[in-house]
């Protein structure tokens, strides 16, 4: 069976980690294709919480091989730390289970310093990046001056490449009035990490194509979300990679005909971290209730940065756009349980921009910020959904809510999550 692509349909944080974990049970290989440790995928298995930033969620399934694809940017020091943390929890993360593309690009401390300096320079127009050095690393890649993971195989060459990159970056940092990075200490940390990662290096495109040819089931695990896509998100409030379905092909080096399914993941409401427009954003008691207090790991606070997330009603205009753009064959909805207890719930079905009614997000810069949601109000429901496993057991209003979403986003719903644990799922029937 060929490849399945998993894509976030909103602004990231849709719950892709738990869906990837679910799909990994039916996969032989799980491969991440874009982004870096700006991602924070949370998976809760047997009372243990795993927070994954780089390693694909498939690692929690023995027998599944995980791939860090060429489209990613990898901080080698943080990857080693994540491998060690997972190993300490008893997860097997040896080089026979985790393959790192020789073509992925490297994030170093200078990228992190440049990220912070660029954000400071943007002032009120800051993007609210995760400060993981993602943008500057992709900038070096496209400027054809990045360092690829494969260069870690040769210590002397890697050290020389780092020294040149640090010298160049420190000049740029000084020009922005920012402190330089300690070159000697940083290079020695990168070299130590490279030493550890050498056995993991692999031509992952060659590996994946060989596996696909042999009939392996490959899950392409997206990070971030459609509205953070460098091309299709609301630029410039985006990340610097392609989290959408097209990014999976270039980010892994596989052909389009290998893809059988494209599964979208959307939360039953909307959240966003960082700056940029969010048409259904709310302020006040509804948003506070959706966000939670931060006491529970599923509350709406960033896994990577701890920042409170902006919250609002479900935006069907946004998710319909994501469905079209990615070609979703099915949609997985998460966190239906959080909506329990509202008298009524709302869905944005269109935007009003400058007196015009739009059914798709506007592309012109600044227009999305002026978009006012046009809401449809549905009756709410109450009760604890966390033990519900069949769609027929859901309150009638909750069923009507997910059916309306399917209609508005023109995509069949595969399943709905009603809690963070692996089995807290309601199958919605669609097999895609
Ligand atoms: P960067 O990827 O760190 O450059 O951040 C760019 C934008 O993407 C910021 O608004 C971040 O908050 C957002 N972002 C990056 N990664 C994630 C993620 O995994 N979840 C949610 N938002 C993210």
Short mmCIF file of C-alpha atoms and ligand atoms in Angstrom, two decimals:
data_model
loop_
_atom_site.label_atom_id
_atom_site.label_comp_id
_atom_site.label_asym_id
_atom_site.label_seq_id
_atom_site.Cartn_x
_atom_site.Cartn_y
_atom_site.Cartn_z
CA UNK A 1 0.00 0.00 0.00
CA UNK A 2 1.38 3.42 -0.90
CA UNK A 3 1.79 6.63 1.03
CA UNK A 4 -0.63 8.55 3.25
CA UNK A 5 0.00 12.24 3.87
CA UNK A 6 -1.17 13.77 7.14
CA UNK A 7 -1.63 17.56 7.11
CA UNK A 8 -2.76 20.15 9.66
CA UNK A 9 -5.84 21.95 8.33
CA UNK A 10 -5.56 25.07 10.50
CA UNK A 11 -2.72 27.04 12.17
CA UNK A 12 -0.83 24.08 13.64
CA UNK A 13 -1.50 22.41 17.00
CA UNK A 14 -4.47 20.49 15.54
CA UNK A 15 -3.51 17.29 17.35
CA UNK A 16 -1.52 15.77 14.50
CA UNK A 17 0.71 13.88 16.96
CA UNK A 18 -2.13 11.76 18.29
CA UNK A 19 -3.53 11.15 14.79
CA UNK A 20 -0.06 10.21 13.49
CA UNK A 21 0.22 7.82 16.44
CA UNK A 22 -3.14 6.28 15.45
CA UNK A 23 -2.16 5.95 11.78
CA UNK A 24 1.32 4.69 12.68
CA UNK A 25 -0.31 1.52 13.97
CA UNK A 26 -1.22 0.80 10.33
CA UNK A 27 2.17 1.88 8.91
CA UNK A 28 5.64 0.43 8.36
CA UNK A 29 7.43 3.77 8.01
CA UNK A 30 6.59 7.23 9.40
CA UNK A 31 8.42 10.15 7.81
CA UNK A 32 8.47 13.84 8.68
CA UNK A 33 8.88 16.09 5.68
CA UNK A 34 9.03 19.74 6.76
CA UNK A 35 9.93 22.08 9.60
CA UNK A 36 12.10 21.29 12.58
CA UNK A 37 11.84 21.47 16.34
CA UNK A 38 9.38 24.36 16.08
CA UNK A 39 6.86 21.49 16.09
CA UNK A 40 5.55 20.01 19.31
CA UNK A 41 3.64 16.77 18.89
CA UNK A 42 2.05 15.43 22.07
CA UNK A 43 1.18 11.76 22.35
CA UNK A 44 -0.32 10.18 25.47
CA UNK A 45 0.15 6.42 25.69
CA UNK A 46 -0.41 4.17 28.71
CA UNK A 47 -0.40 7.13 31.13
CA UNK A 48 2.90 8.39 29.73
CA UNK A 49 3.08 11.77 27.99
CA UNK A 50 5.56 12.05 25.11
CA UNK A 51 6.46 15.47 23.69
CA UNK A 52 8.07 15.05 20.31
CA UNK A 53 9.67 17.94 18.46
CA UNK A 54 11.74 16.26 15.75
CA UNK A 55 11.30 12.50 16.01
CA UNK A 56 8.15 11.26 14.20
CA UNK A 57 5.31 9.92 16.36
CA UNK A 58 5.77 6.48 14.78
CA UNK A 59 8.71 5.91 17.13
CA UNK A 60 6.22 4.88 19.83
CA UNK A 61 5.24 1.83 17.75
CA UNK A 62 7.88 -0.91 17.89
CA UNK A 63 8.69 -2.14 14.41
CA UNK A 64 7.95 1.18 12.69
CA UNK A 65 10.95 2.88 11.06
CA UNK A 66 11.03 6.69 11.32
CA UNK A 67 12.52 9.10 8.83
CA UNK A 68 13.61 12.72 9.15
CA UNK A 69 13.26 13.89 5.56
CA UNK A 70 15.32 16.18 3.37
CA UNK A 71 12.73 18.97 3.67
CA UNK A 72 13.43 19.34 7.39
CA UNK A 73 15.82 21.59 9.26
CA UNK A 74 17.53 19.76 12.11
CA UNK A 75 19.16 21.14 15.22
CA UNK A 76 21.67 18.32 15.88
CA UNK A 77 22.11 19.16 19.56
CA UNK A 78 18.35 19.11 20.16
CA UNK A 79 17.93 15.91 18.14
CA UNK A 80 20.48 14.14 20.32
CA UNK A 81 18.71 15.43 23.43
CA UNK A 82 15.35 14.15 22.15
CA UNK A 83 16.83 10.74 21.31
CA UNK A 84 18.29 10.53 24.84
CA UNK A 85 15.02 11.61 26.47
CA UNK A 86 13.07 9.00 24.53
CA UNK A 87 15.66 6.32 25.31
CA UNK A 88 15.39 7.20 29.01
CA UNK A 89 11.65 6.50 28.75
CA UNK A 90 12.40 3.07 27.30
CA UNK A 91 11.74 3.91 23.63
CA UNK A 92 14.12 2.24 21.19
CA UNK A 93 15.63 5.06 19.03
CA UNK A 94 18.68 3.44 17.48
CA UNK A 95 19.89 4.06 13.91
CA UNK A 96 17.99 0.99 12.69
CA UNK A 97 14.73 2.78 13.69
CA UNK A 98 15.51 6.42 12.93
CA UNK A 99 16.99 7.62 9.64
CA UNK A 100 18.22 11.17 9.10
CA UNK A 101 18.35 12.49 5.54
CA UNK A 102 21.82 13.51 4.42
CA UNK A 103 20.02 16.31 2.52
CA UNK A 104 18.22 17.83 5.52
CA UNK A 105 19.67 21.18 6.59
CA UNK A 106 21.33 21.93 9.92
CA UNK A 107 20.23 24.52 12.47
CA UNK A 108 23.07 25.97 14.56
CA UNK A 109 23.16 28.48 17.43
CA UNK A 110 23.73 31.32 14.94
CA UNK A 111 20.36 30.59 13.31
CA UNK A 112 18.72 30.86 16.71
CA UNK A 113 20.49 34.17 17.42
CA UNK A 114 19.53 35.49 13.96
CA UNK A 115 15.88 34.44 14.54
CA UNK A 116 15.80 36.45 17.79
CA UNK A 117 17.51 39.46 16.16
CA UNK A 118 15.08 39.43 13.20
CA UNK A 119 12.08 39.25 15.53
CA UNK A 120 13.43 42.14 17.64
CA UNK A 121 14.00 44.19 14.48
CA UNK A 122 10.40 43.58 13.35
CA UNK A 123 9.13 45.31 16.50
CA UNK A 124 5.34 45.57 16.46
CA UNK A 125 5.31 43.57 13.20
CA UNK A 126 6.96 40.53 14.82
CA UNK A 127 5.77 37.16 13.52
CA UNK A 128 5.94 35.51 16.94
CA UNK A 129 8.25 32.73 15.77
CA UNK A 130 9.16 29.86 18.03
CA UNK A 131 12.76 31.21 18.15
CA UNK A 132 14.14 27.82 17.12
CA UNK A 133 16.16 29.28 14.20
CA UNK A 134 13.78 27.87 11.59
CA UNK A 135 13.51 30.92 9.30
CA UNK A 136 17.25 31.69 9.19
CA UNK A 137 18.10 28.02 8.51
CA UNK A 138 15.70 27.89 5.53
CA UNK A 139 17.05 31.28 4.43
CA UNK A 140 20.58 29.81 4.31
CA UNK A 141 19.20 26.82 2.40
CA UNK A 142 17.58 28.93 -0.30
CA UNK A 143 20.60 31.28 -0.41
CA UNK A 144 22.62 28.12 -1.16
CA UNK A 145 24.89 28.60 1.82
CA UNK A 146 23.32 26.12 4.25
CA UNK A 147 25.02 23.11 5.79
CA UNK A 148 23.44 19.73 5.08
CA UNK A 149 23.24 16.90 7.58
CA UNK A 150 25.41 14.73 5.31
CA UNK A 151 28.32 17.07 6.01
CA UNK A 152 28.36 15.76 9.58
CA UNK A 153 29.97 12.59 8.21
CA UNK A 154 33.27 14.40 7.81
CA UNK A 155 34.31 16.06 11.07
CA UNK A 156 36.98 18.34 9.59
CA UNK A 157 34.79 19.46 6.69
CA UNK A 158 31.81 20.01 9.03
CA UNK A 159 33.95 22.00 11.46
CA UNK A 160 35.27 24.22 8.64
CA UNK A 161 31.73 24.76 7.27
CA UNK A 162 30.49 25.72 10.75
CA UNK A 163 33.40 28.13 11.28
CA UNK A 164 32.66 29.90 7.98
CA UNK A 165 28.91 30.06 8.76
CA UNK A 166 29.54 31.42 12.25
CA UNK A 167 31.90 34.09 10.96
CA UNK A 168 29.35 35.24 8.38
CA UNK A 169 26.48 35.20 10.90
CA UNK A 170 28.41 37.02 13.60
CA UNK A 171 29.06 39.87 11.15
CA UNK A 172 25.32 40.00 10.40
CA UNK A 173 24.46 39.91 14.12
CA UNK A 174 26.91 42.75 14.88
CA UNK A 175 25.36 44.81 12.08
CA UNK A 176 21.99 44.39 13.84
CA UNK A 177 23.46 45.35 17.20
CA UNK A 178 23.02 41.81 18.54
CA UNK A 179 25.61 39.91 20.60
CA UNK A 180 27.82 37.47 18.67
CA UNK A 181 27.58 33.74 19.27
CA UNK A 182 30.45 32.00 21.09
CA UNK A 183 31.95 30.20 18.10
CA UNK A 184 34.29 27.76 19.86
CA UNK A 185 31.72 26.48 22.38
CA UNK A 186 28.95 26.19 19.78
CA UNK A 187 31.11 24.39 17.25
CA UNK A 188 32.27 21.88 19.82
CA UNK A 189 28.64 21.17 20.84
CA UNK A 190 27.69 20.69 17.15
CA UNK A 191 30.67 18.38 16.56
CA UNK A 192 29.77 16.25 19.58
CA UNK A 193 26.19 15.95 18.32
CA UNK A 194 27.42 15.14 14.80
CA UNK A 195 29.51 12.30 16.20
CA UNK A 196 26.38 10.80 17.77
CA UNK A 197 24.21 11.31 14.69
CA UNK A 198 26.62 9.91 12.08
CA UNK A 199 25.16 6.36 12.21
CA UNK A 200 21.68 7.77 11.58
CA UNK A 201 22.59 9.45 8.25
CA UNK A 202 20.93 7.95 5.20
CA UNK A 203 19.79 8.74 1.66
CA UNK A 204 16.19 8.67 2.88
CA UNK A 205 14.61 9.33 -0.53
CA UNK A 206 16.30 6.20 -1.87
CA UNK A 207 15.18 4.27 1.25
CA UNK A 208 11.56 5.45 1.01
CA UNK A 209 11.24 4.67 -2.68
CA UNK A 210 12.68 1.21 -2.11
CA UNK A 211 10.19 0.63 0.71
CA UNK A 212 7.25 1.88 -1.35
CA UNK A 213 8.24 -0.37 -4.22
CA UNK A 214 8.28 -3.33 -1.83
CA UNK A 215 4.72 -2.48 -0.73
CA UNK A 216 5.50 -0.80 2.62
CA UNK A 217 2.89 1.54 4.07
CA UNK A 218 4.45 4.97 4.49
CA UNK A 219 2.89 7.72 6.59
CA UNK A 220 4.13 11.22 5.76
CA UNK A 221 3.69 13.14 9.01
CA UNK A 222 3.09 16.85 8.55
CA UNK A 223 4.06 19.49 11.09
CA UNK A 224 2.66 23.02 11.57
CA UNK A 225 -0.46 23.60 9.44
CA UNK A 226 -1.90 24.79 6.15
CA UNK A 227 -2.17 28.45 7.25
CA UNK A 228 1.51 28.46 8.23
CA UNK A 229 2.60 27.32 4.74
CA UNK A 230 5.14 29.64 3.11
CA UNK A 231 3.12 29.71 -0.15
CA UNK A 232 -0.47 29.09 0.91
CA UNK A 233 -0.61 30.49 4.45
CA UNK A 234 -1.26 34.10 5.34
CA UNK A 235 2.14 35.43 4.43
CA UNK A 236 4.19 36.86 6.14
CA UNK A 237 2.71 35.29 9.31
CA UNK A 238 3.88 31.84 8.28
CA UNK A 239 6.71 29.44 8.87
CA UNK A 240 9.47 29.07 6.27
CA UNK A 241 8.59 25.63 4.92
CA UNK A 242 5.78 23.80 3.11
CA UNK A 243 3.65 21.87 5.61
CA UNK A 244 0.96 21.24 2.96
CA UNK A 245 0.62 18.01 0.94
CA UNK A 246 2.90 19.20 -1.88
CA UNK A 247 5.69 19.66 0.67
CA UNK A 248 5.57 15.95 1.47
CA UNK A 249 6.69 15.08 -2.05
CA UNK A 250 9.64 17.47 -2.23
CA UNK A 251 10.40 17.10 1.48
CA UNK A 252 10.78 13.32 1.17
CA UNK A 253 11.79 12.86 -2.46
CA UNK A 254 8.85 10.66 -3.49
CA UNK A 255 6.61 10.94 -6.54
CA UNK A 256 2.93 11.99 -6.54
CA UNK A 257 1.69 8.60 -7.75
CA UNK A 258 2.90 7.02 -4.50
CA UNK A 259 0.20 8.91 -2.59
CA UNK A 260 -3.07 7.15 -1.92
CA UNK A 261 -4.63 9.28 0.82
CA UNK A 262 -4.33 12.82 2.15
CA UNK A 263 -5.78 13.09 5.63
CA UNK A 264 -6.45 16.47 7.19
CA UNK A 265 -6.52 17.09 10.93
CA UNK A 266 -8.61 19.93 12.37
CA UNK A 267 -9.54 20.82 15.90
CA UNK A 268 -13.28 21.20 16.57
CA UNK A 269 -12.57 24.88 17.24
CA UNK A 270 -9.73 27.18 16.16
CA UNK A 271 -6.44 28.09 17.81
CA UNK A 272 -3.37 30.01 16.77
CA UNK A 273 -0.03 30.93 18.41
CA UNK A 274 2.09 33.79 17.22
CA UNK A 275 0.94 36.89 15.40
CA UNK A 276 -1.22 37.24 12.29
CA UNK A 277 -4.91 37.32 11.51
CA UNK A 278 -7.36 34.76 12.91
CA UNK A 279 -10.90 35.68 11.81
CA UNK A 280 -12.80 33.73 14.48
CA UNK A 281 -10.55 34.74 17.41
CA UNK A 282 -12.51 35.42 20.60
CA UNK A 283 -11.75 37.39 23.68
CA UNK A 284 -13.50 36.69 26.96
CA UNK A 285 -15.17 33.74 28.68
CA UNK A 286 -15.64 31.46 25.65
CA UNK A 287 -11.96 31.80 24.68
CA UNK A 288 -10.90 31.32 28.30
CA UNK A 289 -12.95 28.17 28.54
CA UNK A 290 -11.57 26.74 25.29
CA UNK A 291 -8.00 27.59 26.36
CA UNK A 292 -8.24 26.05 29.83
CA UNK A 293 -6.12 27.01 32.77
CA UNK A 294 -2.88 25.38 31.69
CA UNK A 295 -3.09 22.75 34.43
CA UNK A 296 -3.79 19.96 31.96
CA UNK A 297 -1.35 19.08 29.18
CA UNK A 298 -4.20 19.27 26.64
CA UNK A 299 -5.00 22.88 27.57
CA UNK A 300 -4.23 25.41 24.86
CA UNK A 301 -0.65 26.35 25.67
CA UNK A 302 2.18 25.78 23.16
CA UNK A 303 4.06 22.47 23.52
CA UNK A 304 7.28 24.07 22.27
CA UNK A 305 7.05 27.59 23.69
CA UNK A 306 4.43 27.38 26.49
CA UNK A 307 2.69 30.45 25.02
CA UNK A 308 -1.11 30.67 25.55
CA UNK A 309 -2.90 29.99 22.28
CA UNK A 310 -5.46 32.35 20.79
CA UNK A 311 -8.83 30.56 20.66
CA UNK A 312 -12.06 30.90 18.69
CA UNK A 313 -14.94 29.08 16.98
CA UNK A 314 -14.46 26.59 14.15
CA UNK A 315 -13.63 28.35 10.89
CA UNK A 316 -15.14 26.34 8.03
CA UNK A 317 -13.86 28.85 5.45
CA UNK A 318 -10.29 28.10 6.53
CA UNK A 319 -10.69 24.32 6.71
CA UNK A 320 -12.56 24.16 3.37
CA UNK A 321 -9.61 26.03 1.81
CA UNK A 322 -7.21 23.52 3.40
CA UNK A 323 -9.31 20.61 2.10
CA UNK A 324 -9.19 21.96 -1.45
CA UNK A 325 -5.54 22.94 -1.38
CA UNK A 326 -4.31 19.63 0.01
CA UNK A 327 -6.90 17.43 -1.68
CA UNK A 328 -8.07 15.87 1.58
CA UNK A 329 -9.60 12.44 1.13
CA UNK A 330 -10.75 12.48 4.76
CA UNK A 331 -10.73 14.66 7.85
CA UNK A 332 -9.93 13.75 11.45
CA UNK A 333 -11.51 16.08 14.01
CA UNK A 334 -9.91 16.48 17.45
CA UNK A 335 -11.07 17.67 20.87
CA UNK A 336 -14.83 17.42 20.47
CA UNK A 337 -15.01 16.83 24.25
CA UNK A 338 -13.80 20.39 24.92
CA UNK A 339 -16.95 21.82 23.31
CA UNK A 340 -19.23 20.00 25.73
CA UNK A 341 -21.21 22.31 28.01
CA UNK A 342 -21.82 25.32 25.76
CA UNK A 343 -25.50 26.30 25.27
CA UNK A 344 -24.75 26.91 21.62
CA UNK A 345 -21.72 26.58 19.33
CA UNK A 346 -20.80 28.59 16.26
CA UNK A 347 -19.18 27.85 12.91
CA UNK A 348 -17.89 30.54 10.55
CA UNK A 349 -19.33 29.75 7.11
CA UNK A 350 -18.11 32.85 5.22
CA UNK A 351 -16.15 36.07 5.73
CA UNK A 352 -17.30 39.58 5.15
CA UNK A 353 -14.44 41.73 3.83
CA UNK A 354 -14.99 45.38 2.94
CA UNK A 355 -18.68 44.76 2.29
CA UNK A 356 -18.13 41.63 0.17
CA UNK A 357 -19.05 38.09 1.19
CA UNK A 358 -16.19 35.62 0.66
CA UNK A 359 -16.35 31.83 0.86
CA UNK A 360 -12.60 31.37 0.54
CA UNK A 361 -9.83 33.24 2.40
CA UNK A 362 -8.60 36.35 0.58
CA UNK A 363 -5.05 36.17 -0.78
CA UNK A 364 -4.18 39.86 -0.74
CA UNK A 365 -1.95 40.88 2.13
CA UNK A 366 -3.90 42.55 4.93
CA UNK A 367 -7.35 41.43 3.74
CA UNK A 368 -7.59 38.45 6.08
CA UNK A 369 -7.02 40.83 8.99
CA UNK A 370 -10.16 42.73 7.92
CA UNK A 371 -12.26 39.58 7.51
CA UNK A 372 -15.32 39.41 9.80
CA UNK A 373 -16.73 35.92 10.29
CA UNK A 374 -20.30 35.18 9.27
CA UNK A 375 -21.54 32.67 11.84
CA UNK A 376 -24.05 29.87 11.84
CA UNK A 377 -25.21 28.98 15.37
CA UNK A 378 -25.98 25.40 16.34
CA UNK A 379 -27.39 24.01 19.59
CA UNK A 380 -24.76 22.92 22.10
CA UNK A 381 -24.63 19.71 24.14
CA UNK A 382 -23.41 18.70 27.56
CA UNK A 383 -22.00 15.69 29.34
CA UNK A 384 -18.73 13.84 29.49
CA UNK A 385 -17.87 12.49 26.03
CA UNK A 386 -14.58 10.92 27.04
CA UNK A 387 -16.02 7.37 27.23
CA UNK A 388 -17.96 7.61 23.96
CA UNK A 389 -16.68 5.24 21.28
CA UNK A 390 -19.51 5.01 18.76
CA UNK A 391 -20.95 7.85 16.74
CA UNK A 392 -24.44 6.75 17.80
CA UNK A 393 -23.50 7.29 21.46
CA UNK A 394 -22.73 10.98 20.87
CA UNK A 395 -25.39 13.51 21.88
CA UNK A 396 -27.58 14.31 18.87
CA UNK A 397 -26.36 17.93 18.83
CA UNK A 398 -22.69 16.86 18.78
CA UNK A 399 -23.43 14.53 15.87
CA UNK A 400 -25.21 17.34 14.04
CA UNK A 401 -22.19 19.58 14.66
CA UNK A 402 -19.69 17.19 13.05
CA UNK A 403 -22.08 16.39 10.20
CA UNK A 404 -22.41 20.11 9.48
CA UNK A 405 -18.62 20.48 9.47
CA UNK A 406 -18.30 17.62 6.97
CA UNK A 407 -20.86 19.35 4.74
CA UNK A 408 -19.25 22.78 4.97
CA UNK A 409 -15.69 21.59 4.35
CA UNK A 410 -16.84 19.10 1.70
CA UNK A 411 -14.82 16.26 3.21
CA UNK A 412 -15.90 13.01 4.91
CA UNK A 413 -15.04 12.75 8.61
CA UNK A 414 -13.03 9.62 9.48
CA UNK A 415 -12.91 9.91 13.25
CA UNK A 416 -13.31 12.33 16.11
CA UNK A 417 -11.22 12.40 19.28
CA UNK A 418 -12.91 12.81 22.66
CA UNK A 419 -9.85 12.77 24.92
CA UNK A 420 -6.06 12.57 24.75
CA UNK A 421 -5.59 8.80 25.19
CA UNK A 422 -5.01 6.49 22.23
CA UNK A 423 -8.41 4.83 22.52
CA UNK A 424 -10.48 8.00 23.10
CA UNK A 425 -11.73 7.99 19.54
CA UNK A 426 -15.10 7.88 17.89
CA UNK A 427 -15.03 6.36 14.43
CA UNK A 428 -17.19 8.53 12.22
CA UNK A 429 -17.48 5.88 9.58
CA UNK A 430 -15.70 7.33 6.55
CA UNK A 431 -12.98 5.01 5.28
CA UNK A 432 -10.75 6.92 2.92
P1 LIG B 1 8.73 29.62 13.08
O1 LIG B 1 8.32 28.37 12.40
O2 LIG B 1 9.40 29.39 14.40
O3 LIG B 1 9.55 30.50 12.18
O4 LIG B 1 7.41 30.47 13.43
C1 LIG B 1 6.59 31.05 12.41
C2 LIG B 1 5.12 31.01 12.81
O5 LIG B 1 4.68 29.66 12.82
C3 LIG B 1 4.83 31.55 14.22
O6 LIG B 1 3.54 32.15 14.20
C4 LIG B 1 4.80 30.30 15.07
O7 LIG B 1 4.01 30.46 16.25
C5 LIG B 1 4.14 29.33 14.10
N1 LIG B 1 4.49 27.93 14.36
C6 LIG B 1 5.64 27.30 14.03
N2 LIG B 1 5.57 26.00 14.38
C7 LIG B 1 4.37 25.80 14.93
C8 LIG B 1 3.71 24.65 15.46
O8 LIG B 1 4.22 23.52 15.47
N3 LIG B 1 2.44 24.85 15.93
C9 LIG B 1 1.82 26.06 15.89
N4 LIG B 1 2.40 27.15 15.40
C10 LIG B 1 3.67 27.03 14.92
#
